[in-house]
mmCIF file of C-alpha atoms in Angstrom:
data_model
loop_
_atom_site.group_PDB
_atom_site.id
_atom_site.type_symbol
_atom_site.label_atom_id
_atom_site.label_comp_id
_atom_site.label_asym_id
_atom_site.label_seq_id
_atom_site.Cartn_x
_atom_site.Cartn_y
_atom_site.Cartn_z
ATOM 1 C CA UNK A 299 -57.995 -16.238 22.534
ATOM 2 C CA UNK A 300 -55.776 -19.223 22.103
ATOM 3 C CA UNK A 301 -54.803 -20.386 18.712
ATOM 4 C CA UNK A 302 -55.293 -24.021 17.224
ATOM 5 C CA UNK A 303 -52.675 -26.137 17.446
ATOM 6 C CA UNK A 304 -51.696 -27.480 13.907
ATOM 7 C CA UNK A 305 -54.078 -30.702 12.860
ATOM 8 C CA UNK A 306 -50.964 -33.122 13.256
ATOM 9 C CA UNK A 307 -52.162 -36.408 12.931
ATOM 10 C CA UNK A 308 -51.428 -38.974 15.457
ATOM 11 C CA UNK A 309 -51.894 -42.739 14.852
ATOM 12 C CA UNK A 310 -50.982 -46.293 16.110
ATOM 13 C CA UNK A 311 -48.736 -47.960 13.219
ATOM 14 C CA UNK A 312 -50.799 -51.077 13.303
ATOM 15 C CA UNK A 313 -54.182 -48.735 13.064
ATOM 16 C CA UNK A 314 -52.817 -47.592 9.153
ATOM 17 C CA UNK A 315 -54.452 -50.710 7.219
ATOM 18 C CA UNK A 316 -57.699 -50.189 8.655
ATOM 19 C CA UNK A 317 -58.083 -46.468 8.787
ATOM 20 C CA UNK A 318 -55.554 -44.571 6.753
ATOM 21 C CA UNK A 319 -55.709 -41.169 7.390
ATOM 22 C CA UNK A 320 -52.474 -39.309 5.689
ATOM 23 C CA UNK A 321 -51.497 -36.694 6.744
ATOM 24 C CA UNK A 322 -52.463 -32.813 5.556
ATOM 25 C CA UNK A 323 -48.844 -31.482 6.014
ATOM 26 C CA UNK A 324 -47.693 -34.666 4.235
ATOM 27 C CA UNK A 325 -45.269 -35.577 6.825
ATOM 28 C CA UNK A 326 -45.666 -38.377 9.566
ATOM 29 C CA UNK A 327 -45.978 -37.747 13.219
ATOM 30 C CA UNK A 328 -43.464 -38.395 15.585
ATOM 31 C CA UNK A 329 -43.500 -42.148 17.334
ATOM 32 C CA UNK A 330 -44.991 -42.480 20.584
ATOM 33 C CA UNK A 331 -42.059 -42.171 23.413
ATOM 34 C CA UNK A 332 -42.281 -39.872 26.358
ATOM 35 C CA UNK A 333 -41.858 -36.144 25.993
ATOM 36 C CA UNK A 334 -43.051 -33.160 27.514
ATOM 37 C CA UNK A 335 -43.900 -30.340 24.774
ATOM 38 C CA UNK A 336 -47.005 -28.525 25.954
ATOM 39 C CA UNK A 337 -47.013 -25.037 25.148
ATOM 40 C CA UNK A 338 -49.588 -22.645 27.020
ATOM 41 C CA UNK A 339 -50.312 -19.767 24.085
ATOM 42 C CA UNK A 340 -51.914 -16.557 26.273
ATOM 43 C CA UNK A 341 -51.955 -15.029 22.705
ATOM 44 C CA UNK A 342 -53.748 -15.578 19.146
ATOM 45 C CA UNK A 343 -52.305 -16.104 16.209
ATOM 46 C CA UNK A 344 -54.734 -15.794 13.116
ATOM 47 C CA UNK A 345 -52.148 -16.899 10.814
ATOM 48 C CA UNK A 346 -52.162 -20.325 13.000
ATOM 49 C CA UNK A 347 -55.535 -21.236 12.812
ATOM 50 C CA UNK A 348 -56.089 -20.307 9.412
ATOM 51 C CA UNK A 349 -54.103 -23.176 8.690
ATOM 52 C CA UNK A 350 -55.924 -25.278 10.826
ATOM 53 C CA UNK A 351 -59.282 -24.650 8.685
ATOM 54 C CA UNK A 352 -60.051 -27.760 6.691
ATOM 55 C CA UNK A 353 -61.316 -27.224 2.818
ATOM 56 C CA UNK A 354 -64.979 -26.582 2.635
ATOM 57 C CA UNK A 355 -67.491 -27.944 0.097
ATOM 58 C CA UNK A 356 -67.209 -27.693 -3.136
ATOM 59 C CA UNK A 357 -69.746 -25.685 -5.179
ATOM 60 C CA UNK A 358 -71.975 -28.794 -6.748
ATOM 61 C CA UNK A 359 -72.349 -29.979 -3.440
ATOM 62 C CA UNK A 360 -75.155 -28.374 -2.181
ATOM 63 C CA UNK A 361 -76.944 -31.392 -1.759
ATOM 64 C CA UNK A 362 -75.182 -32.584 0.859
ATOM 65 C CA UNK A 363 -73.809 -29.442 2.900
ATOM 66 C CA UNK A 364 -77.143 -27.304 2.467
ATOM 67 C CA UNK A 365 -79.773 -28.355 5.481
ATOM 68 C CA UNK A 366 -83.822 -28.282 4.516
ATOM 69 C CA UNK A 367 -85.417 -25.766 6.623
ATOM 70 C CA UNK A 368 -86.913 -27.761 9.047
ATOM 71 C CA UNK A 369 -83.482 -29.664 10.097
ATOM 72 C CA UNK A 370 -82.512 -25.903 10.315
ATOM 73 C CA UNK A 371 -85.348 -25.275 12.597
ATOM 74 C CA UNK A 372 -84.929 -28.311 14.927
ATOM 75 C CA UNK A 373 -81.154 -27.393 14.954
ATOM 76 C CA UNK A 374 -82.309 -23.239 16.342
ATOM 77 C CA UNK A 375 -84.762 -24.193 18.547
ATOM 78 C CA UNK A 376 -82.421 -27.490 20.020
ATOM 79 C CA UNK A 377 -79.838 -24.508 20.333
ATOM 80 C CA UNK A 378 -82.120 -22.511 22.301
ATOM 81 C CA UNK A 379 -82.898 -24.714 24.784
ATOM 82 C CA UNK A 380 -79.501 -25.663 25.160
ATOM 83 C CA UNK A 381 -78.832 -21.697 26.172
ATOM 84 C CA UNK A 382 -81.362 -21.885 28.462
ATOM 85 C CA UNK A 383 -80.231 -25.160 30.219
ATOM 86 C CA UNK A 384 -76.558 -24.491 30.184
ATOM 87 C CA UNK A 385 -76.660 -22.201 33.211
ATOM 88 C CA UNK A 386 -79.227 -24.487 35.166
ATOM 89 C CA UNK A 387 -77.189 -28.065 34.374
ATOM 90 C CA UNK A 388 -73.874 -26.006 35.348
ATOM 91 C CA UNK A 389 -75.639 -25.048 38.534
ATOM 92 C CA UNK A 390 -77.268 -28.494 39.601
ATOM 93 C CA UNK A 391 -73.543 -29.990 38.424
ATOM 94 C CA UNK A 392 -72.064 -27.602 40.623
ATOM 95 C CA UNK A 393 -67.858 -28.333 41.979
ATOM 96 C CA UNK A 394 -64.562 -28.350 40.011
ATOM 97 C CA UNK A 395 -64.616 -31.390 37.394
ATOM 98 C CA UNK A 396 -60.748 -31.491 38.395
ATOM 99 C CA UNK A 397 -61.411 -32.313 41.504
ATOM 100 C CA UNK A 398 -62.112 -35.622 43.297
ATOM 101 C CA UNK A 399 -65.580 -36.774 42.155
ATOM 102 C CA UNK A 400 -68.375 -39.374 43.790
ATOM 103 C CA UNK A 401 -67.591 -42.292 41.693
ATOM 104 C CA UNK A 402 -70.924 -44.038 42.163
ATOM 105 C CA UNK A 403 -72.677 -40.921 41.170
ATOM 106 C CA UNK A 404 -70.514 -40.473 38.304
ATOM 107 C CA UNK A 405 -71.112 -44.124 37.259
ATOM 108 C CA UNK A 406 -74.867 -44.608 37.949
ATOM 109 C CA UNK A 407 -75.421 -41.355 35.695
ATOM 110 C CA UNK A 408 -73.441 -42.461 33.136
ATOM 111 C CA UNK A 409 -75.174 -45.619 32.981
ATOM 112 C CA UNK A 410 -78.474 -44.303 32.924
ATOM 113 C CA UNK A 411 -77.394 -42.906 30.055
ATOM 114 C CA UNK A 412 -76.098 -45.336 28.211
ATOM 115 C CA UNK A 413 -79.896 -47.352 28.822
ATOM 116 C CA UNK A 414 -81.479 -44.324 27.690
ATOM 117 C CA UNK A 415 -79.513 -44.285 24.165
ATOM 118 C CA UNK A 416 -79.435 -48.692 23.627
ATOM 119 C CA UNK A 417 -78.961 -49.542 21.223
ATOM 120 C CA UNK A 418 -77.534 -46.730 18.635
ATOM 121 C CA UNK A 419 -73.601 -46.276 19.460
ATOM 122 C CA UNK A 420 -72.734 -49.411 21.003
ATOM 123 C CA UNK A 421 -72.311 -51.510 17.627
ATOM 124 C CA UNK A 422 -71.079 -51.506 14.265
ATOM 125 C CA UNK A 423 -74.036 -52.039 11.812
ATOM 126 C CA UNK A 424 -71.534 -52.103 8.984
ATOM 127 C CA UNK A 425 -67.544 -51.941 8.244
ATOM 128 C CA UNK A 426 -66.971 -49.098 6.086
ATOM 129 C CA UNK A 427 -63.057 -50.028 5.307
ATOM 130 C CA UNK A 428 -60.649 -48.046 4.470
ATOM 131 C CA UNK A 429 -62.720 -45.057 4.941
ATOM 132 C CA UNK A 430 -60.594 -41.928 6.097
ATOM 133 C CA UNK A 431 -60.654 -40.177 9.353
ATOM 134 C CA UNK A 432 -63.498 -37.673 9.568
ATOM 135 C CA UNK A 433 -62.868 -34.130 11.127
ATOM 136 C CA UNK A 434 -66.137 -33.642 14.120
ATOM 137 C CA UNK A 435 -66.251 -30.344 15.794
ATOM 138 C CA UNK A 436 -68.986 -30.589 18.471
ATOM 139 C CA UNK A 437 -69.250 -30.434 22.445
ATOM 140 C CA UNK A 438 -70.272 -33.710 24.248
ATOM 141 C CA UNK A 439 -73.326 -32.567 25.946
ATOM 142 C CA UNK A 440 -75.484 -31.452 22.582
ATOM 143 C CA UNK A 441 -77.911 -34.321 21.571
ATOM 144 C CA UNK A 442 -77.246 -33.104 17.816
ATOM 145 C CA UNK A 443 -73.808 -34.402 18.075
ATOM 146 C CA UNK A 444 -74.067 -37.209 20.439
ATOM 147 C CA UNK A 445 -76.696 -38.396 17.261
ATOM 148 C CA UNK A 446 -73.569 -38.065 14.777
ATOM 149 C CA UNK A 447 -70.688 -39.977 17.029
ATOM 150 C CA UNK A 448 -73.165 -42.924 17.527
ATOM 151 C CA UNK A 449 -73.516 -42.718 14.022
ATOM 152 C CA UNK A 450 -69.964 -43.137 13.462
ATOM 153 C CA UNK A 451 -69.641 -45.923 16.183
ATOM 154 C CA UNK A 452 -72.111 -47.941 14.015
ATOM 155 C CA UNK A 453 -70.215 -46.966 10.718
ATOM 156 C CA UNK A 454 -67.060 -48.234 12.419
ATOM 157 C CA UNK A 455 -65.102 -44.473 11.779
ATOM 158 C CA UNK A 456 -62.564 -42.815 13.316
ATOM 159 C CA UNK A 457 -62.747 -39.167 13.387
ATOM 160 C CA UNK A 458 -60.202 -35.897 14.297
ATOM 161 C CA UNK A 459 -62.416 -34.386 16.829
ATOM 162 C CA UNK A 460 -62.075 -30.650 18.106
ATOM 163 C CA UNK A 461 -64.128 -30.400 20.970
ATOM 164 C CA UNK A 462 -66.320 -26.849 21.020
ATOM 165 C CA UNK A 463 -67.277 -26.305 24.775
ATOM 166 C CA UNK A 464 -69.127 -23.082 25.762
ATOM 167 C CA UNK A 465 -66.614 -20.092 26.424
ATOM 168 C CA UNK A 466 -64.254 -22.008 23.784
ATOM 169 C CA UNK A 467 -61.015 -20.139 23.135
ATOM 170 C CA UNK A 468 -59.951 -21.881 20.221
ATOM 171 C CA UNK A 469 -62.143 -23.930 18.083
ATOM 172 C CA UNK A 470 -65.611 -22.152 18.116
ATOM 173 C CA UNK A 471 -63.676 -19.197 16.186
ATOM 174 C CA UNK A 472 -62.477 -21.729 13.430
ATOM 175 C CA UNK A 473 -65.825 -23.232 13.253
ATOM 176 C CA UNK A 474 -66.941 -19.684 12.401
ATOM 177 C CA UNK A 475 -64.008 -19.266 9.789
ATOM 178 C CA UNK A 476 -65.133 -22.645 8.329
ATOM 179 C CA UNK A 477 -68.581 -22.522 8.283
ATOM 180 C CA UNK A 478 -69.656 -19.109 8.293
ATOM 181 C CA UNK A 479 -71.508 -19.456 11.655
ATOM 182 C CA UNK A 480 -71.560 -21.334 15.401
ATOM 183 C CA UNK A 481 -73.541 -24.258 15.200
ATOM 184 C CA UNK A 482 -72.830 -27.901 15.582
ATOM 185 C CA UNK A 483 -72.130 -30.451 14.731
ATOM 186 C CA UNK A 484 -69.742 -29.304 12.013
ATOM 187 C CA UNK A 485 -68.580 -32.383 9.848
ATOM 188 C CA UNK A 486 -65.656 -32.047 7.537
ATOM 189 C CA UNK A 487 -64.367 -34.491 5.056
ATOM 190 C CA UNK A 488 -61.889 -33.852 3.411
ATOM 191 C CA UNK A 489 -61.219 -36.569 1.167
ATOM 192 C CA UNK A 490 -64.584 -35.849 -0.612
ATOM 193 C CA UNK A 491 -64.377 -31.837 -0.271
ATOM 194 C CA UNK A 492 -67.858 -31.797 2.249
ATOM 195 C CA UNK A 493 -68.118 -29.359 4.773
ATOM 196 C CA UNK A 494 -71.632 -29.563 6.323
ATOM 197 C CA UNK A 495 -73.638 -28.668 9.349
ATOM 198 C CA UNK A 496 -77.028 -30.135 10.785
ATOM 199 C CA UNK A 497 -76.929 -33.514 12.534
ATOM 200 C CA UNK A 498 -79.865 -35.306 10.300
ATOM 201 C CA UNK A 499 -77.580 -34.543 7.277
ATOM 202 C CA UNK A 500 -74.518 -35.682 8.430
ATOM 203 C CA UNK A 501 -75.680 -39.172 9.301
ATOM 204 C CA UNK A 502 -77.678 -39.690 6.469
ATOM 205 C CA UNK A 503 -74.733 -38.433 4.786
ATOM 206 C CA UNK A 504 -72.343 -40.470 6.687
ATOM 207 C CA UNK A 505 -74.445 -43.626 5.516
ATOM 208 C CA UNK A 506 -74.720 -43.028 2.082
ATOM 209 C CA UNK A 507 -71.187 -42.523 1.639
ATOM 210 C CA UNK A 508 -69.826 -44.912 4.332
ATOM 211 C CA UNK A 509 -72.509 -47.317 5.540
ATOM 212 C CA UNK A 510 -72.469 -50.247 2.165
ATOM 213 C CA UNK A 511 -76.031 -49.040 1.719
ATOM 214 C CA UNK A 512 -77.419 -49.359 5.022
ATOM 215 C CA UNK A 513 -79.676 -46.801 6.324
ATOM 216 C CA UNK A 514 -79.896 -44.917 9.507
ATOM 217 C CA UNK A 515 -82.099 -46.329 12.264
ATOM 218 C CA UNK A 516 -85.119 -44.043 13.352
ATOM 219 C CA UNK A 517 -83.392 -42.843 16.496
ATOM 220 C CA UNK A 518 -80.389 -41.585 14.420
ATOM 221 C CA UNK A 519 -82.343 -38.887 12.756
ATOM 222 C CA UNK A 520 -84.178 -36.096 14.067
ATOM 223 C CA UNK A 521 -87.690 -36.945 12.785
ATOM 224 C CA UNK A 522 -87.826 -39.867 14.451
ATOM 225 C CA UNK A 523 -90.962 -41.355 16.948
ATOM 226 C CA UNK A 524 -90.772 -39.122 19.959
ATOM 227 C CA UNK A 525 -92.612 -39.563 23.686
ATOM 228 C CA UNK A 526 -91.451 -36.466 25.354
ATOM 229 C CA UNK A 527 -92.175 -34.941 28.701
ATOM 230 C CA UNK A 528 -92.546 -31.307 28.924
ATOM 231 C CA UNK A 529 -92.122 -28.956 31.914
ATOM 232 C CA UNK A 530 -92.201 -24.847 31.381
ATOM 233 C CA UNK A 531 -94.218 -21.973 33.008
ATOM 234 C CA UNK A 532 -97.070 -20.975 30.545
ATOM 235 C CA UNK A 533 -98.896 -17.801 31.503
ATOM 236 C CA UNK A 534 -97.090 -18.126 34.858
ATOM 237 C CA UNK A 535 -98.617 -21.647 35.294
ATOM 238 C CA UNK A 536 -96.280 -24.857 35.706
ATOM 239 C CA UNK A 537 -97.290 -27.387 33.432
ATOM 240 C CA UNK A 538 -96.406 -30.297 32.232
ATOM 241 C CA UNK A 539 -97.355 -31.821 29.096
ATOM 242 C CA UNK A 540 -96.859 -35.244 27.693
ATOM 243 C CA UNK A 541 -96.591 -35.071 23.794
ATOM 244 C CA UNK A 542 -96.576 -37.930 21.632
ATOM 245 C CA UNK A 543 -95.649 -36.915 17.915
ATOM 246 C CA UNK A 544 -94.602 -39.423 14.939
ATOM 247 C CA UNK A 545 -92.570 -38.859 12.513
ATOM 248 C CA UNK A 546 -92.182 -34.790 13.359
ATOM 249 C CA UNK A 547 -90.521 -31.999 14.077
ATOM 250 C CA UNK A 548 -88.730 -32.788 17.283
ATOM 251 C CA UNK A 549 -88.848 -29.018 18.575
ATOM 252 C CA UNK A 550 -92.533 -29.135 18.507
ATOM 253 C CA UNK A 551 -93.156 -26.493 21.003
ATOM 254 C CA UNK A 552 -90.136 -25.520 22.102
ATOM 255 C CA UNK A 553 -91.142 -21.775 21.887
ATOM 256 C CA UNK A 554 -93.563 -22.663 24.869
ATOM 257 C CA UNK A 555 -91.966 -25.181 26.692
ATOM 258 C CA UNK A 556 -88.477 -26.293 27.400
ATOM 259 C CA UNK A 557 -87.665 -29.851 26.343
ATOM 260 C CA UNK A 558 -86.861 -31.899 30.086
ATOM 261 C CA UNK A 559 -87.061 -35.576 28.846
ATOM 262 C CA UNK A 560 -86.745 -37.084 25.568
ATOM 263 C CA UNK A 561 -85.107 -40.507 25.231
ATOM 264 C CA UNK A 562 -85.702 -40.681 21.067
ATOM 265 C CA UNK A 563 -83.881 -37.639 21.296
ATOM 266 C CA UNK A 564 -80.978 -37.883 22.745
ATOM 267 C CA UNK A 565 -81.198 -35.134 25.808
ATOM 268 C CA UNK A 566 -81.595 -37.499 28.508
ATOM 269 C CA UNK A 567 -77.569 -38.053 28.817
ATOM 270 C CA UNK A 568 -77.215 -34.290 29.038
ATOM 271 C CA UNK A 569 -79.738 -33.786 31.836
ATOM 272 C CA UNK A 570 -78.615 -37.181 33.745
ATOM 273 C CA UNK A 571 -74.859 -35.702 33.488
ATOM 274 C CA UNK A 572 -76.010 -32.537 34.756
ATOM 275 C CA UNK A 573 -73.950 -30.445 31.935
ATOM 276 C CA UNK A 574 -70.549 -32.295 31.544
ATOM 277 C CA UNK A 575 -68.828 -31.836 28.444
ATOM 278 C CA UNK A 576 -70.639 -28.585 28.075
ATOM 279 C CA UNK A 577 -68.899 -25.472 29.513
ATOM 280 C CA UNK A 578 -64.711 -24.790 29.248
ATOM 281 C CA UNK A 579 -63.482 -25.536 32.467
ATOM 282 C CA UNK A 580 -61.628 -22.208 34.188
ATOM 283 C CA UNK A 581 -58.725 -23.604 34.327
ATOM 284 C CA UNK A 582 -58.054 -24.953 30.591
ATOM 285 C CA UNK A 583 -55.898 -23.813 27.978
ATOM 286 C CA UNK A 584 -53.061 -25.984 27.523
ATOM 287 C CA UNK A 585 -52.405 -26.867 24.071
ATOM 288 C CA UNK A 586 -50.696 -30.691 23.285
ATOM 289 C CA UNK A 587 -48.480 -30.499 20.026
ATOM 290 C CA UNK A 588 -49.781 -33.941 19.427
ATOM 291 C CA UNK A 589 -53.351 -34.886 19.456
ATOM 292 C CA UNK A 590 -54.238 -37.201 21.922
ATOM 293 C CA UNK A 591 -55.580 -40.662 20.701
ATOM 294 C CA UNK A 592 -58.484 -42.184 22.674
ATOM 295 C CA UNK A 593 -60.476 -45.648 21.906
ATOM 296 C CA UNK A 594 -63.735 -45.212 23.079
ATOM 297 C CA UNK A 595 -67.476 -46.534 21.178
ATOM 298 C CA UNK A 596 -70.010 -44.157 21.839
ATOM 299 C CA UNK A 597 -72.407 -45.869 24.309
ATOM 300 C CA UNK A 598 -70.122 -46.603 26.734
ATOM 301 C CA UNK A 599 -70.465 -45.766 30.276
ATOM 302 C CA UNK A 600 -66.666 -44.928 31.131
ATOM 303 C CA UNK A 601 -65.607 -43.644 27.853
ATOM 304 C CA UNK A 602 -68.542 -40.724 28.364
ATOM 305 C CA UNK A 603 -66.672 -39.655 31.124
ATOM 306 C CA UNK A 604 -63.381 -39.205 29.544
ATOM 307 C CA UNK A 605 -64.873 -37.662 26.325
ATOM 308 C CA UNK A 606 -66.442 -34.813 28.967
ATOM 309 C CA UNK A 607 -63.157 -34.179 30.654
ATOM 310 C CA UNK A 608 -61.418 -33.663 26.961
ATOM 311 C CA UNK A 609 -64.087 -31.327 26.038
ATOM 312 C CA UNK A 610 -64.178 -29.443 29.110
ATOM 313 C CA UNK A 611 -60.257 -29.074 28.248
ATOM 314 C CA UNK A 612 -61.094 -28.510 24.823
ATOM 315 C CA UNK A 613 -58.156 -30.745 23.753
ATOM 316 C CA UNK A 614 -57.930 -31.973 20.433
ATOM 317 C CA UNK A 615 -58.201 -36.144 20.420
ATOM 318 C CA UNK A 616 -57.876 -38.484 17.791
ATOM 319 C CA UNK A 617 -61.162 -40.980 18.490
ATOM 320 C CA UNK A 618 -60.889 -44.529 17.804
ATOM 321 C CA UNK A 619 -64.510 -45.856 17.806
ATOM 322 C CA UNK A 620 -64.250 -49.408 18.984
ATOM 323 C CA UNK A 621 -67.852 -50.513 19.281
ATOM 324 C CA UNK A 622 -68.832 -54.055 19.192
ATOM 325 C CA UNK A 623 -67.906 -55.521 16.229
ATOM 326 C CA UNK A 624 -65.224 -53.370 15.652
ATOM 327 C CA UNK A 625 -62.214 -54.171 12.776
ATOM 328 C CA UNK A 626 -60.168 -52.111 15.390
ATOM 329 C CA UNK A 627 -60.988 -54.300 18.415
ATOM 330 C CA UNK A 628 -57.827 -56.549 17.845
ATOM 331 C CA UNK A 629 -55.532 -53.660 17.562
ATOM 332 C CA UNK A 630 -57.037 -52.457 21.025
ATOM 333 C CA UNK A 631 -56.584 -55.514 22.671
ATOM 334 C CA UNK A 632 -52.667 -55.576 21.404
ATOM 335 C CA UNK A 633 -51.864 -52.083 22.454
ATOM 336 C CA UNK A 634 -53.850 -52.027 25.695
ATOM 337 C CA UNK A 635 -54.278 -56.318 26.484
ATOM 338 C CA UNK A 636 -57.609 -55.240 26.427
ATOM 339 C CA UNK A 637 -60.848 -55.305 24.733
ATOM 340 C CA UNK A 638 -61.654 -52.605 27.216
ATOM 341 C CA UNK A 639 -62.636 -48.678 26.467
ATOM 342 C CA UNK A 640 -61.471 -46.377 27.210
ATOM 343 C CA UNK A 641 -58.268 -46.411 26.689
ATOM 344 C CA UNK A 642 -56.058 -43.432 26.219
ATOM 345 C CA UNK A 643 -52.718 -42.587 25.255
ATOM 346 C CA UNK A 644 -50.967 -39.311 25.078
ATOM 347 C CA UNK A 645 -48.065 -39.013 22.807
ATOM 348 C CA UNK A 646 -46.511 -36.236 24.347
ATOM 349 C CA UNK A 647 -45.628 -37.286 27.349
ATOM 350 C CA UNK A 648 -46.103 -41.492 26.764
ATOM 351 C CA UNK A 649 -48.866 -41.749 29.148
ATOM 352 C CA UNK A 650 -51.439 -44.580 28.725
ATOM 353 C CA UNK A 651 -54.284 -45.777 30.578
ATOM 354 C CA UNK A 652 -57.700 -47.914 30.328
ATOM 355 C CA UNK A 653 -58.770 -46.598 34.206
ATOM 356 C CA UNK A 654 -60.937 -43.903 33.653
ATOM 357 C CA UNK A 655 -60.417 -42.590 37.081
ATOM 358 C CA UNK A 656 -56.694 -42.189 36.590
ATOM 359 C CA UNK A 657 -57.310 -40.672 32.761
ATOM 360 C CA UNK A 658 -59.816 -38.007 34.677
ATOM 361 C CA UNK A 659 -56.892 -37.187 37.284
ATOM 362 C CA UNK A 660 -54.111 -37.415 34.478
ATOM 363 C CA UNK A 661 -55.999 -34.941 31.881
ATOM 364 C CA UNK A 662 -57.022 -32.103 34.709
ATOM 365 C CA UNK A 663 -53.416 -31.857 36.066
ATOM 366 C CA UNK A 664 -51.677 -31.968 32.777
ATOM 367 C CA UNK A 665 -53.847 -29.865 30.778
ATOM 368 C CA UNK A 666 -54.907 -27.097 33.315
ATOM 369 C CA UNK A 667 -52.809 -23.673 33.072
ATOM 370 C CA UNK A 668 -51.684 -24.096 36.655
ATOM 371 C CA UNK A 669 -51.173 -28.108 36.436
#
């Protein structure tokens, strides 16, 4: 298993005013220039990622790390059926994701997406400030965490995020050190000492403490109004069921039936992108010294593209949410002359690039163990 790299954190000078983030070693990260120092680590070192571990919560704050039992059952039964689809998405995805894609495919899915999810993650509700960068760990294909980054687009944070793929070699195990168990999302923050797991919780958390006393919208939460179609065998029948359930348990059922559609939800991006962002690609394992910094609002059509290749990588990225509204949207357009996402940049070699074609093409050859 390959160890975590060291949380160095990487950020644009003129990003320090509206998000400072210092860092946990207390030094400053080297300026962006072009260098090669990517180290492929065949072995683990648990000293390594101990380190990498961020603080967990303190002992009065059950409120906000503990999860109610029905979050806890929506979270189990959500985590079921993502078992259970993993193997079937992979298999209707099907090719190498390094490999030279069908753009229009890639596009038209992507979009669909996006339509399914308008409008939660394309916006900032509110400016939370100063607020400090968040650590996410989380895989791009689980509705649960898709639910907490559009959060974050709408709260106008940046987060550290470490992304947790299927056959992970590095940052499932820390999740486990951290938390005590594999689940996600996993939120730390560590300028208030929370560690905490369950998606509802972080974004009501999220908004309490970051949001200027705005609440979540209905479709940020799991209990939310829910139209959901329904396909599973039932006594060695196919049927399909439409439910229509208010203000409940969104796992109603899943024992019986596999959830297929459910746009309140958040699973129709995952079954429209066929399983990217899910698994570890074969080929991954590369580990940057500097975490990669990409600008990038939730919603958007491109940027879902690039935030599946990184977590198919598993490479750590620094994410700049940039929604509409953004405070950061100036500072994009003067790095990149562009309001544009996504836009990447890679400190350890000085690549940059708002072309999501050429960032897809640019992160498989770099970051593969053969590349």
């Amino acid at each position: 298993m390959l160890p975590l790299a060291p949380p160095v954190h990487h950020h644009h000078p003129g990003l320090c005013a509206a998000a400072p983030a210092p860092s946990p070693q207390g030094r400053s990260p080297p300026p962006l220039r072009a260098r090669s120092r990517l180290r492929c680590r065949p072995g683990r070192t648990p000293a390594v990622a101990a380190r990498a571990r961020p603080p967990s919560a303190r002992a009065g704050e059950t409120e906000t790390s503990a999860a109610d039992d029905d979050a806890s059952s929506a979270s189990s039964s959500g985590g079921s059926v993502l078992s259970f689809l993993c193997p079937l998405l992979k298999f209707i995805g099907g090719g190498d994701p390094s490999q030279e894609r069908n753009d229009f495919v890639e596009v038209t899915t992507s979009s669909l997406s996006s339509l399914a999810r308008l409008p939660w993650g394309s916006s900032v509700s509110t400016s939370s400030g100063n607020a400090p960068t968040l650590q996410l760990y989380e895989f791009e294909a689980c509705p649960f965490c898709r639910r907490v980054r559009e959060a974050m687009t709408e709260l106008d944070l940046s987060a550290e995020v470490y992304p947790c793929p299927k056959g992970s070699l590095r940052h499932r195990d820390v999740v486990k050190k951290i938390g005590g168990k594999e689940q996600f999302p996993l939120l730390v923050d560590a300028s208030n000492g929370v560690t905490m797991y369950e998606s509802g919780d972080i974004v009501k958390y999220l908004f309490r403490q970051y949001g200027q006393g705005k609440n979540p919208s209905f479709g940020l939460l799991e209990r939310s109004p829910l139209r959901v179609l329904i396909i599973g065998y039932r006594n060695n029948i196919l049927t399909t069921m439409l439910i229509q359930n208010t203000f409940q348990d969104s796992t109603v059922m899943l024992d019986k039936f596999p959830v297929i559609f459910g746009c309140s939800q958040g699973w129709v991006p995952t079954l429209l992108r066929a399983g990217r962002g899910m698994t570890l690609w074969n080929k991954a394992g590369v580990v940057p010294e500097d975490k990669l910094e990409l600008f990038s609002f939730e919603n958007n059509t491109f940027a879902r593209i690039v935030r599946e290749a990184l977590c198919e990588l598993e490479v750590p990225y620094i994410l700049q949410n940039v929604g509409e509204g953004s405070s950061k949207t100036d500072l994009l357009q003067r790095i990149s002359g562009s309001k544009q996402v996504p836009y990447l940049i890679d400190p350890n070699t000085g690549f940059q690039s708002g072309d999501h074609k050429k960032i897809l093409s640019y992160l498989f050859q770099q970051y593969s163990t053969t590349g």
